[in-house]
Each structure stands twice: as structure tokens, then as C-alpha cells.
């Protein structure tokens, strides 16, 4: 349109110049036409230069104004630039989202080139392999993970199976499952998964099964030994007293097995549900029942002192708290020699929490054993515990009950001087 108009103007002025020449009989008309045509061309050139300069980076500058015939070109270019900018923004958003998603993956991902040089890794990989964002980027992974077994695995061309590796860093050992995956031609991804916790649980499970078998095998061996003696002895070889004695020993072993199985079932019940029931408990009354049991077990061999705060009640499971308190009291009775003192307190401690504590003047426990006392079947002196009818499960049960009541089991002890076992409840006492 612009060009048509310019052309028509040019024709008009050419006619005018011809008319001038014809009428005045000189060439000034043509001179004027040449001058104005030159002016128009310079102006157009100036507009074209403006557009050309803007077109070098149209996204970052405002489009030029008064560009004459270039106005449509500028508009088209501006429109195209906007579409491009939107496309770039969307692509960047998608790429950012993909990187964020890869960062959030619970598995480790390391992007490598064909020579195992590290191009990128996510946070999980950083933790699993202890990689450093600035130092290790661009390094060969095989210089960082040098176990011969891993190097051999990496040198293969296909990795249909993962490899299990133990990595020891800063004193702790991680169990990692790792697998390479080919992608984008000759690039590789290393996928890592931390199995430390699962392996630990598996070891605990194996130990537990071994412990249970061992604990049950001992009384079972004794029991079958006596049964064999009774079975093989000639009819009159054993006196009635001897037979009675054997039967009592067999009964004790059977009872022991029953106790172990009952306590294991208690533990498994406690593990099956996360939260204890919540009923209002008259704590002084509950402690009074535990007191009767403990004093009965002691049979007058110990000196008891009781400080029970009246009206200090809690919410929780009556049977579980009875079991936890009784465990602590029966341990104090069993591990305190005759004539010792046992002091029991139920009160609000200085930090404002209800606390049940049992302090004895018994055998005491060496410091290295204290952190392990609540492990299943852990005993300081296995023989002594057995002699005293212990199973090694009492404190494990007590700790579980404590956790289910939002309480902590605190233990302080000194060898040969005595111990203090406390349950400190985080929940506020009931008014
Ligand atoms: P056990 O059935 O053997 O008593 P527990 O789980 O109740 O099992 O206790 C674990 C171990 O902690 C006991 O074998 C004993 O060695 C030690 N222990 C518990 N309470 C006391 C205590 N009051 N004084 C000394 N040692 C204790």
C-alpha cells in the first residue's frame, strides 16, 4: 500500500515537473523532482536502518516508530518475536520442572558421558556417593569409586543386573544398589538406591530369629534331657523324690518357655498398633497394685520407700502401664541383693513432666551396657538373668510402652552402687 502511494506521488510530481518545464520552459521542475526524490529515498533509507538495528535484538528493544513502509515488517517481526519468547519461556519452565523432579527423586541419578565423566547428579546421588557439586563435576566417576568390583562392572557394555556395593565414608557404611543405564546414544546414567536401612532391618530380623531359637532351645534341651532320663530309667531306678525333683525342673523349663513366648507375643502386639488406647487412669491406684506385686516378689528381703503424689493422673492404656511399671519394679527386686533399698517415686519432675522412677541400691550396670539394655534379649549377665527368671525382653517391652505413651525411658546406674530407671511422660498430667 505504502509503495503504491509513493509510486503515485512520484508519477504526480513527474507530471507536475513536465508541466513546469512545458509552461516555464526551464528544467527547474525536474531539478525539484530530483531533489525531493533524493530526500524521500534518504528518509526511507534512514527508516530501513532503524528497522535493521532493531531487528538485531527485537526481543530486548522497543520497536522503532515512524518507519513508513516498514511498519508491517516490524509488526510481523514483533509478533514472531513474542511467540518465540513464549516458546522459550515454556521450554525453560518444562526443563526446570524436569530438573526439579529429577532432584526430588528418592533414587540417586548421575548423568555420565561415554568416558564416565560426570555431567550432572541429583541430591540423592550426592548423598549416596558423597559427591561434591563443584569439585566432582566433570571428573571421571571411576576415579571417585575405585572398588575393583565396581570398576569391573562399569567396564561392561550392558548392565542388565544391578550391583550391590558397600561404601564406607566418614566412619559410616552405606549399602548401595547401583545400576548403569545407556541413554541418548553413548551417554550413561548411574542409578543408585540406598539399602542401608533395609539391610539393617534384615540383619535385625535374622538376629531376632537366631535369638528366639537360642532362647527356646536351651530350656527345650534341658526338658528333653530329663524326659529321656525318665524314659530310659528302669522302673525302680529312681526314687519318688528324684522323680519329683526332675518333674519340678521340667516344669520350670516349660514355664520359662511359656514366659518367653508370652513376652514375645506382648512385643508383637505392641508393634502391631502404633498408638496405645487413651483412657483416664487413676495412677496412684495402679501404682498400689504394682506395689503389692513388688513387695510380694521381694518377700520382705528389701526395704521399700514409696512417694506417690495423690491426684496425679494420666491418660493411656491401663494394662500397658501396669506392665511397664511392674517390669521396672521386678527388675529392682531381682537385681538388688537382700537387705537393699528400693525407692519409688511418682511425681512431677522439675521440667513439669510426670515421672515414675525406681531407684535401687542393687548390682548397678557398667556404662557400656546402658545404651543396649532395651534391645531384645540383651542382658548384662545372661546366666544371672536366667537364674532370676529373666527373659531379656522386659526392658524392650517397657521401652515400647513408653514410646506408645509419648514417654522416655531414662536409665542411670553405677556399677555396684545401684540404678535408677525412670519413665518421663511428655504429655501433661490430668487435673
Ligand atoms: P531380664 O528379663 O533379663 O531382666 P530386662 O529386659 O528386664 O531383662 O533387663 C535387661 C537387663 O538389664 C537385665 O538382664 C539386667 O542385666 C539389666 N537390668 C535391668 N534392670 C536392672 C536393675 N535394676 N539393676 C541392674 N541391672 C538391671
Short mmCIF file of C-alpha atoms and ligand atoms in Angstrom, two decimals:
data_model
loop_
_atom_site.label_atom_id
_atom_site.label_comp_id
_atom_site.label_asym_id
_atom_site.label_seq_id
_atom_site.Cartn_x
_atom_site.Cartn_y
_atom_site.Cartn_z
CA UNK A 1 0.00 0.00 0.00
CA UNK A 2 2.82 2.33 1.07
CA UNK A 3 4.74 1.58 -2.13
CA UNK A 4 1.69 2.27 -4.29
CA UNK A 5 1.19 5.58 -2.61
CA UNK A 6 4.87 6.53 -3.10
CA UNK A 7 4.70 5.49 -6.74
CA UNK A 8 1.53 7.56 -7.33
CA UNK A 9 3.15 10.58 -5.65
CA UNK A 10 6.20 10.12 -7.86
CA UNK A 11 4.01 9.97 -11.04
CA UNK A 12 2.09 13.04 -9.85
CA UNK A 13 5.27 15.05 -9.24
CA UNK A 14 6.78 13.85 -12.55
CA UNK A 15 3.69 15.20 -14.33
CA UNK A 16 3.98 18.43 -12.36
CA UNK A 17 7.70 18.71 -13.35
CA UNK A 18 6.78 18.11 -17.03
CA UNK A 19 4.05 20.78 -16.76
CA UNK A 20 6.58 23.19 -15.14
CA UNK A 21 9.09 22.58 -17.96
CA UNK A 22 6.46 22.98 -20.61
CA UNK A 23 4.98 26.16 -19.06
CA UNK A 24 8.15 27.97 -17.85
CA UNK A 25 10.47 26.47 -20.46
CA UNK A 26 13.25 25.64 -17.95
CA UNK A 27 14.38 22.47 -16.10
CA UNK A 28 13.77 23.66 -12.51
CA UNK A 29 10.77 21.38 -12.19
CA UNK A 30 12.93 18.33 -12.89
CA UNK A 31 15.60 19.64 -10.51
CA UNK A 32 13.00 19.99 -7.76
CA UNK A 33 11.67 16.49 -8.54
CA UNK A 34 15.20 15.01 -8.36
CA UNK A 35 15.83 16.82 -5.07
CA UNK A 36 12.59 15.68 -3.43
CA UNK A 37 13.07 12.10 -4.73
CA UNK A 38 16.57 12.07 -3.19
CA UNK A 39 15.10 13.39 0.09
CA UNK A 40 12.41 10.71 0.13
CA UNK A 41 14.98 7.99 -0.61
CA UNK A 42 17.30 9.19 2.17
CA UNK A 43 14.36 9.23 4.58
CA UNK A 44 13.38 5.68 3.54
CA UNK A 45 16.99 4.58 3.95
CA UNK A 46 17.06 6.08 7.43
CA UNK A 47 13.84 4.17 8.32
CA UNK A 48 15.31 0.91 6.92
CA UNK A 49 18.48 1.36 9.03
CA UNK A 50 16.33 1.93 12.15
CA UNK A 51 14.42 -1.29 11.47
CA UNK A 52 17.64 -3.20 10.73
CA UNK A 53 19.23 -2.08 14.01
CA UNK A 54 16.11 -3.03 15.99
CA UNK A 55 15.83 -6.40 14.15
CA UNK A 56 19.24 -7.44 15.55
CA UNK A 57 17.66 -7.92 19.00
CA UNK A 58 13.93 -7.34 18.69
CA UNK A 59 13.14 -9.12 21.99
CA UNK A 60 15.10 -6.72 24.18
CA UNK A 61 14.31 -3.34 22.48
CA UNK A 62 11.12 -1.43 21.81
CA UNK A 63 10.12 -1.46 18.11
CA UNK A 64 11.05 1.78 16.22
CA UNK A 65 8.30 4.26 15.36
CA UNK A 66 7.69 6.22 12.11
CA UNK A 67 9.18 3.54 9.90
CA UNK A 68 6.96 4.25 6.90
CA UNK A 69 6.63 1.23 4.60
CA UNK A 70 8.46 -0.98 7.16
CA UNK A 71 5.62 -0.77 9.63
CA UNK A 72 4.14 -4.17 8.63
CA UNK A 73 7.54 -5.84 8.68
CA UNK A 74 8.13 -4.50 12.20
CA UNK A 75 4.68 -5.67 13.34
CA UNK A 76 5.23 -9.18 11.90
CA UNK A 77 8.70 -9.42 13.38
CA UNK A 78 7.40 -8.24 16.76
CA UNK A 79 4.62 -10.85 16.68
CA UNK A 80 7.10 -13.58 15.73
CA UNK A 81 9.47 -12.48 18.49
CA UNK A 82 6.66 -12.64 21.07
CA UNK A 83 5.77 -16.18 20.01
CA UNK A 84 9.45 -17.17 20.19
CA UNK A 85 9.80 -15.63 23.66
CA UNK A 86 6.73 -17.53 24.86
CA UNK A 87 8.11 -20.75 23.41
CA UNK A 88 11.47 -20.21 25.10
CA UNK A 89 9.76 -19.45 28.43
CA UNK A 90 7.60 -22.60 28.21
CA UNK A 91 10.59 -24.74 27.24
CA UNK A 92 12.61 -23.33 30.14
CA UNK A 93 9.72 -23.92 32.54
CA UNK A 94 9.45 -27.54 31.39
CA UNK A 95 13.22 -28.05 31.62
CA UNK A 96 13.25 -26.50 35.13
CA UNK A 97 10.36 -28.75 36.20
CA UNK A 98 12.19 -31.84 34.87
CA UNK A 99 15.38 -30.88 36.73
CA UNK A 100 13.41 -30.24 39.94
CA UNK A 101 11.64 -33.59 39.58
CA UNK A 102 14.97 -35.35 39.00
CA UNK A 103 16.41 -33.58 42.05
CA UNK A 104 13.48 -34.75 44.18
CA UNK A 105 13.82 -38.42 43.19
CA UNK A 106 14.49 -40.71 46.18
CA UNK A 107 16.90 -42.67 43.99
CA UNK A 108 20.28 -41.23 43.02
CA UNK A 109 20.86 -40.31 39.36
CA UNK A 110 24.28 -39.46 37.89
CA UNK A 111 24.43 -38.43 34.20
CA UNK A 112 27.74 -39.52 32.62
CA UNK A 113 29.32 -39.31 29.20
CA UNK A 114 30.79 -42.34 27.38
CA UNK A 115 34.04 -42.00 29.39
CA UNK A 116 32.16 -41.95 32.71
CA UNK A 117 32.77 -38.21 33.16
CA UNK A 118 30.14 -36.71 35.45
CA UNK A 119 27.81 -34.21 33.71
CA UNK A 120 25.15 -33.87 36.34
CA UNK A 121 23.85 -35.55 39.52
CA UNK A 122 20.84 -35.15 41.78
CA UNK A 123 20.71 -34.65 45.55
CA UNK A 124 20.17 -38.34 46.38
CA UNK A 125 23.23 -39.33 44.31
CA UNK A 126 25.20 -36.58 46.06
CA UNK A 127 24.30 -38.11 49.45
CA UNK A 128 24.72 -41.74 48.38
CA UNK A 129 28.14 -41.26 46.75
CA UNK A 130 29.29 -38.26 48.80
CA UNK A 131 29.78 -36.20 45.62
CA UNK A 132 30.87 -32.58 45.65
CA UNK A 133 28.91 -30.20 43.41
CA UNK A 134 31.95 -28.10 42.43
CA UNK A 135 34.90 -30.50 42.72
CA UNK A 136 33.44 -33.67 41.19
CA UNK A 137 31.58 -32.22 38.20
CA UNK A 138 33.46 -33.25 35.04
CA UNK A 139 35.54 -35.85 36.95
CA UNK A 140 35.56 -39.49 35.94
CA UNK A 141 33.26 -41.50 38.22
CA UNK A 142 35.76 -44.36 38.10
CA UNK A 143 38.33 -42.13 39.83
CA UNK A 144 35.86 -41.50 42.65
CA UNK A 145 34.51 -45.04 43.11
CA UNK A 146 37.57 -47.22 42.95
CA UNK A 147 36.40 -50.60 44.24
CA UNK A 148 37.73 -53.18 41.73
CA UNK A 149 34.38 -54.97 41.66
CA UNK A 150 32.61 -51.73 40.69
CA UNK A 151 35.23 -50.83 38.06
CA UNK A 152 34.84 -54.29 36.53
CA UNK A 153 31.06 -53.84 36.49
CA UNK A 154 31.34 -50.38 34.92
CA UNK A 155 33.60 -51.66 32.12
CA UNK A 156 30.86 -53.89 30.75
CA UNK A 157 28.80 -52.69 27.80
CA UNK A 158 25.44 -53.87 29.13
CA UNK A 159 24.19 -53.80 32.72
CA UNK A 160 21.07 -55.96 32.92
CA UNK A 161 21.63 -56.59 36.67
CA UNK A 162 22.41 -54.06 39.43
CA UNK A 163 25.46 -54.40 41.68
CA UNK A 164 25.47 -54.18 45.50
CA UNK A 165 28.31 -52.12 46.93
CA UNK A 166 29.30 -51.15 50.46
CA UNK A 167 30.71 -47.63 50.71
CA UNK A 168 32.44 -46.53 53.89
CA UNK A 169 32.72 -42.77 54.30
CA UNK A 170 33.28 -40.74 57.45
CA UNK A 171 33.07 -43.88 59.57
CA UNK A 172 29.64 -44.99 58.39
CA UNK A 173 28.95 -47.74 55.88
CA UNK A 174 26.27 -47.39 53.24
CA UNK A 175 24.82 -50.35 51.35
CA UNK A 176 24.07 -49.16 47.81
CA UNK A 177 22.42 -50.91 44.89
CA UNK A 178 23.77 -49.37 41.67
CA UNK A 179 22.99 -49.89 38.00
CA UNK A 180 24.11 -48.23 34.77
CA UNK A 181 21.60 -47.45 32.02
CA UNK A 182 22.50 -46.40 28.46
CA UNK A 183 20.72 -43.36 27.07
CA UNK A 184 20.97 -40.87 24.19
CA UNK A 185 23.42 -42.96 22.15
CA UNK A 186 26.60 -43.37 24.14
CA UNK A 187 25.62 -41.50 27.33
CA UNK A 188 25.06 -43.31 30.63
CA UNK A 189 23.01 -42.89 33.75
CA UNK A 190 24.07 -44.38 37.06
CA UNK A 191 21.04 -45.13 39.26
CA UNK A 192 21.78 -45.59 42.99
CA UNK A 193 19.49 -46.76 45.78
CA UNK A 194 20.36 -46.71 49.49
CA UNK A 195 19.60 -50.11 51.03
CA UNK A 196 21.36 -49.49 54.38
CA UNK A 197 18.16 -49.30 56.40
CA UNK A 198 16.59 -52.32 54.70
CA UNK A 199 19.78 -54.35 55.21
CA UNK A 200 19.90 -53.28 58.86
CA UNK A 201 16.29 -54.39 59.36
CA UNK A 202 17.05 -57.67 57.63
CA UNK A 203 20.05 -58.23 59.94
CA UNK A 204 17.88 -57.39 62.96
CA UNK A 205 15.26 -59.85 61.78
CA UNK A 206 17.88 -62.58 61.33
CA UNK A 207 19.42 -61.85 64.75
CA UNK A 208 15.98 -61.90 66.33
CA UNK A 209 15.10 -65.29 64.85
CA UNK A 210 18.51 -66.63 65.97
CA UNK A 211 17.99 -65.23 69.48
CA UNK A 212 14.48 -66.64 69.84
CA UNK A 213 15.66 -70.06 68.64
CA UNK A 214 18.59 -69.95 71.06
CA UNK A 215 16.42 -68.86 74.00
CA UNK A 216 13.87 -71.62 73.36
CA UNK A 217 16.43 -74.29 72.54
CA UNK A 218 18.12 -74.10 75.96
CA UNK A 219 15.06 -74.98 78.10
CA UNK A 220 13.92 -77.41 75.42
CA UNK A 221 17.26 -79.29 75.60
CA UNK A 222 17.04 -79.47 79.39
CA UNK A 223 13.43 -80.64 79.20
CA UNK A 224 14.09 -83.37 76.65
CA UNK A 225 17.22 -84.47 78.63
CA UNK A 226 15.11 -85.11 81.74
CA UNK A 227 12.38 -86.79 79.71
CA UNK A 228 14.95 -89.11 78.17
CA UNK A 229 16.32 -89.98 81.62
CA UNK A 230 12.82 -90.77 82.86
CA UNK A 231 12.00 -92.75 79.72
CA UNK A 232 15.18 -94.86 79.75
CA UNK A 233 15.48 -95.45 83.51
CA UNK A 234 14.43 -98.94 84.71
CA UNK A 235 11.11 -98.80 86.63
CA UNK A 236 12.65 -98.79 90.14
CA UNK A 237 15.89 -96.93 89.39
CA UNK A 238 14.57 -93.52 90.53
CA UNK A 239 13.11 -92.77 93.92
CA UNK A 240 9.83 -90.83 94.22
CA UNK A 241 11.79 -87.77 95.49
CA UNK A 242 14.15 -87.94 92.49
CA UNK A 243 11.20 -88.18 90.10
CA UNK A 244 9.51 -85.27 91.89
CA UNK A 245 12.72 -83.26 91.60
CA UNK A 246 13.01 -83.95 87.85
CA UNK A 247 9.36 -83.05 87.29
CA UNK A 248 9.84 -79.75 89.15
CA UNK A 249 12.89 -78.92 86.98
CA UNK A 250 10.96 -79.83 83.82
CA UNK A 251 8.02 -77.73 84.96
CA UNK A 252 10.38 -74.75 85.49
CA UNK A 253 11.80 -75.09 81.95
CA UNK A 254 8.32 -75.40 80.42
CA UNK A 255 7.24 -72.35 82.42
CA UNK A 256 10.28 -70.45 81.16
CA UNK A 257 9.40 -71.23 77.56
CA UNK A 258 5.82 -70.13 78.25
CA UNK A 259 7.08 -66.81 79.68
CA UNK A 260 9.35 -66.18 76.66
CA UNK A 261 6.52 -66.91 74.20
CA UNK A 262 4.07 -64.74 76.19
CA UNK A 263 6.52 -61.81 76.24
CA UNK A 264 7.25 -62.20 72.52
CA UNK A 265 3.52 -62.09 71.84
CA UNK A 266 3.23 -58.96 74.01
CA UNK A 267 6.03 -57.32 71.99
CA UNK A 268 4.43 -58.23 68.69
CA UNK A 269 1.04 -56.91 69.90
CA UNK A 270 2.72 -53.64 70.90
CA UNK A 271 4.36 -53.36 67.49
CA UNK A 272 1.14 -54.14 65.64
CA UNK A 273 -0.62 -50.91 66.69
CA UNK A 274 1.10 -47.53 66.69
CA UNK A 275 -0.90 -45.83 69.45
CA UNK A 276 -1.89 -47.02 72.91
CA UNK A 277 -5.54 -46.66 73.93
CA UNK A 278 -6.34 -43.47 75.84
CA UNK A 279 -8.41 -43.89 78.98
CA UNK A 280 -8.26 -41.88 82.20
CA UNK A 281 -6.12 -43.81 84.68
CA UNK A 282 -6.12 -43.43 88.44
CA UNK A 283 -2.32 -43.65 88.68
CA UNK A 284 -1.94 -43.90 92.50
CA UNK A 285 -4.35 -46.88 92.39
CA UNK A 286 -2.40 -48.51 89.53
CA UNK A 287 0.88 -48.00 91.41
CA UNK A 288 -0.67 -49.51 94.54
CA UNK A 289 -1.39 -52.77 92.66
CA UNK A 290 2.21 -52.80 91.30
CA UNK A 291 3.42 -52.16 94.88
CA UNK A 292 1.64 -55.23 96.20
CA UNK A 293 3.17 -57.39 93.45
CA UNK A 294 6.70 -55.98 94.02
CA UNK A 295 6.55 -56.38 97.78
CA UNK A 296 5.19 -59.90 97.29
CA UNK A 297 8.11 -60.73 94.96
CA UNK A 298 10.60 -59.27 97.42
CA UNK A 299 9.10 -61.34 100.27
CA UNK A 300 10.43 -58.91 102.86
CA UNK A 301 14.03 -59.03 101.59
CA UNK A 302 14.17 -55.34 100.65
CA UNK A 303 13.37 -52.06 102.26
CA UNK A 304 10.82 -50.12 100.16
CA UNK A 305 10.12 -46.37 100.25
CA UNK A 306 7.12 -45.02 98.26
CA UNK A 307 6.48 -41.36 97.34
CA UNK A 308 3.27 -41.34 95.30
CA UNK A 309 1.72 -37.97 94.53
CA UNK A 310 -2.04 -38.27 95.01
CA UNK A 311 -4.30 -36.89 92.26
CA UNK A 312 -1.54 -37.11 89.62
CA UNK A 313 -3.38 -38.97 86.88
CA UNK A 314 -2.66 -39.79 83.22
CA UNK A 315 -4.40 -40.94 80.09
CA UNK A 316 -3.20 -44.17 78.49
CA UNK A 317 -3.54 -47.93 78.49
CA UNK A 318 -4.08 -49.34 81.99
CA UNK A 319 -2.68 -52.81 81.20
CA UNK A 320 0.39 -51.46 79.36
CA UNK A 321 1.35 -49.00 82.10
CA UNK A 322 0.84 -51.70 84.75
CA UNK A 323 3.17 -53.97 82.75
CA UNK A 324 5.84 -51.24 82.30
CA UNK A 325 5.83 -50.21 85.99
CA UNK A 326 5.85 -53.86 87.13
CA UNK A 327 8.84 -54.62 84.86
CA UNK A 328 10.89 -51.82 86.43
CA UNK A 329 9.86 -52.86 89.95
CA UNK A 330 10.53 -56.57 89.43
CA UNK A 331 13.97 -55.75 87.93
CA UNK A 332 14.79 -53.65 91.01
CA UNK A 333 13.76 -56.55 93.26
CA UNK A 334 15.63 -59.19 91.22
CA UNK A 335 18.85 -57.23 90.74
CA UNK A 336 19.09 -55.84 94.30
CA UNK A 337 20.61 -58.22 96.83
CA UNK A 338 18.80 -58.97 100.07
CA UNK A 339 18.78 -56.02 102.50
CA UNK A 340 18.98 -53.39 99.73
CA UNK A 341 16.75 -50.33 99.38
CA UNK A 342 14.21 -49.65 96.66
CA UNK A 343 12.75 -46.15 96.41
CA UNK A 344 9.77 -45.48 94.16
CA UNK A 345 8.55 -42.03 93.15
CA UNK A 346 5.55 -40.82 91.14
CA UNK A 347 5.66 -37.03 90.88
CA UNK A 348 6.05 -34.02 88.61
CA UNK A 349 9.74 -33.56 87.78
CA UNK A 350 11.46 -30.11 87.73
CA UNK A 351 10.70 -29.73 83.99
CA UNK A 352 6.98 -30.15 84.68
CA UNK A 353 6.58 -33.72 83.38
CA UNK A 354 5.04 -36.64 85.27
CA UNK A 355 7.84 -39.07 86.17
CA UNK A 356 7.76 -42.62 87.54
CA UNK A 357 11.16 -43.64 88.89
CA UNK A 358 12.52 -46.71 90.64
CA UNK A 359 15.88 -46.30 92.38
CA UNK A 360 17.66 -49.28 93.89
CA UNK A 361 20.89 -49.97 95.73
CA UNK A 362 21.48 -53.13 93.69
CA UNK A 363 24.17 -54.52 91.38
CA UNK A 364 24.31 -51.48 89.15
CA UNK A 365 25.25 -51.57 85.45
CA UNK A 366 28.54 -50.65 83.71
CA UNK A 367 28.14 -47.64 81.35
CA UNK A 368 28.87 -49.60 78.13
CA UNK A 369 25.76 -51.76 78.66
CA UNK A 370 23.29 -48.96 79.36
CA UNK A 371 22.51 -47.92 75.73
CA UNK A 372 21.77 -51.54 74.79
CA UNK A 373 19.57 -52.59 77.73
CA UNK A 374 16.29 -52.12 75.87
CA UNK A 375 17.38 -54.33 72.93
CA UNK A 376 15.52 -57.61 72.77
CA UNK A 377 17.30 -60.40 74.69
CA UNK A 378 20.15 -58.09 75.76
CA UNK A 379 21.34 -58.95 79.26
CA UNK A 380 24.38 -57.79 81.18
CA UNK A 381 24.83 -61.20 82.74
CA UNK A 382 22.92 -63.84 80.81
CA UNK A 383 23.45 -66.55 83.43
CA UNK A 384 22.33 -64.38 86.32
CA UNK A 385 19.28 -63.11 84.43
CA UNK A 386 18.22 -66.70 83.67
CA UNK A 387 18.77 -67.77 87.27
CA UNK A 388 16.50 -64.93 88.32
CA UNK A 389 13.83 -65.95 85.80
CA UNK A 390 14.61 -63.15 83.33
CA UNK A 391 13.98 -63.35 79.60
CA UNK A 392 15.83 -60.22 78.43
CA UNK A 393 12.58 -58.84 77.00
CA UNK A 394 11.27 -56.79 79.95
CA UNK A 395 13.00 -53.50 79.13
CA UNK A 396 12.29 -53.91 75.39
CA UNK A 397 8.58 -54.16 76.27
CA UNK A 398 8.87 -51.23 78.71
CA UNK A 399 10.53 -49.02 76.07
CA UNK A 400 7.81 -49.85 73.54
CA UNK A 401 5.10 -49.00 76.04
CA UNK A 402 6.91 -45.74 76.86
CA UNK A 403 7.02 -44.76 73.17
CA UNK A 404 3.32 -45.52 72.75
CA UNK A 405 2.61 -43.17 75.69
CA UNK A 406 4.85 -40.37 74.46
CA UNK A 407 7.26 -41.10 77.30
CA UNK A 408 11.02 -41.63 77.54
CA UNK A 409 12.80 -44.44 79.38
CA UNK A 410 15.77 -42.90 81.21
CA UNK A 411 18.43 -45.07 82.84
CA UNK A 412 21.25 -44.02 85.14
CA UNK A 413 23.37 -46.51 87.01
CA UNK A 414 26.67 -47.08 88.71
CA UNK A 415 28.26 -50.46 88.95
CA UNK A 416 27.97 -51.96 92.47
CA UNK A 417 26.08 -48.89 93.71
CA UNK A 418 22.65 -49.16 92.14
CA UNK A 419 20.42 -47.95 89.35
CA UNK A 420 17.60 -45.55 88.61
CA UNK A 421 15.07 -46.38 85.87
CA UNK A 422 12.53 -43.63 85.05
CA UNK A 423 9.60 -43.18 82.72
CA UNK A 424 9.17 -39.49 81.90
CA UNK A 425 5.83 -38.61 80.28
CA UNK A 426 5.81 -35.76 77.78
CA UNK A 427 2.04 -35.43 77.98
CA UNK A 428 0.63 -33.03 80.53
CA UNK A 429 -0.86 -34.59 83.67
CA UNK A 430 -4.63 -34.65 84.05
CA UNK A 431 -6.11 -32.17 86.53
P1 LIG B 1 15.62 -59.55 82.19
O1 LIG B 1 14.44 -60.38 81.95
O2 LIG B 1 16.91 -60.21 81.90
O3 LIG B 1 15.59 -58.86 83.49
P2 LIG B 1 15.21 -56.91 81.11
O4 LIG B 1 14.98 -56.52 79.69
O5 LIG B 1 14.17 -56.55 82.09
O6 LIG B 1 15.52 -58.45 81.04
O7 LIG B 1 16.58 -56.28 81.55
C1 LIG B 1 17.72 -56.41 80.73
C2 LIG B 1 18.97 -56.44 81.54
O8 LIG B 1 19.17 -55.18 82.18
C3 LIG B 1 18.93 -57.45 82.66
O9 LIG B 1 19.32 -58.71 82.21
C4 LIG B 1 19.92 -56.86 83.64
O10 LIG B 1 21.22 -57.25 83.27
C5 LIG B 1 19.81 -55.37 83.42
N1 LIG B 1 18.95 -54.72 84.46
C6 LIG B 1 17.67 -54.38 84.36
N2 LIG B 1 17.25 -53.75 85.48
C7 LIG B 1 18.29 -53.73 86.31
C8 LIG B 1 18.50 -53.22 87.64
N3 LIG B 1 17.53 -52.60 88.31
N4 LIG B 1 19.73 -53.35 88.17
C9 LIG B 1 20.74 -53.95 87.49
N5 LIG B 1 20.61 -54.45 86.26
C10 LIG B 1 19.39 -54.34 85.67
#
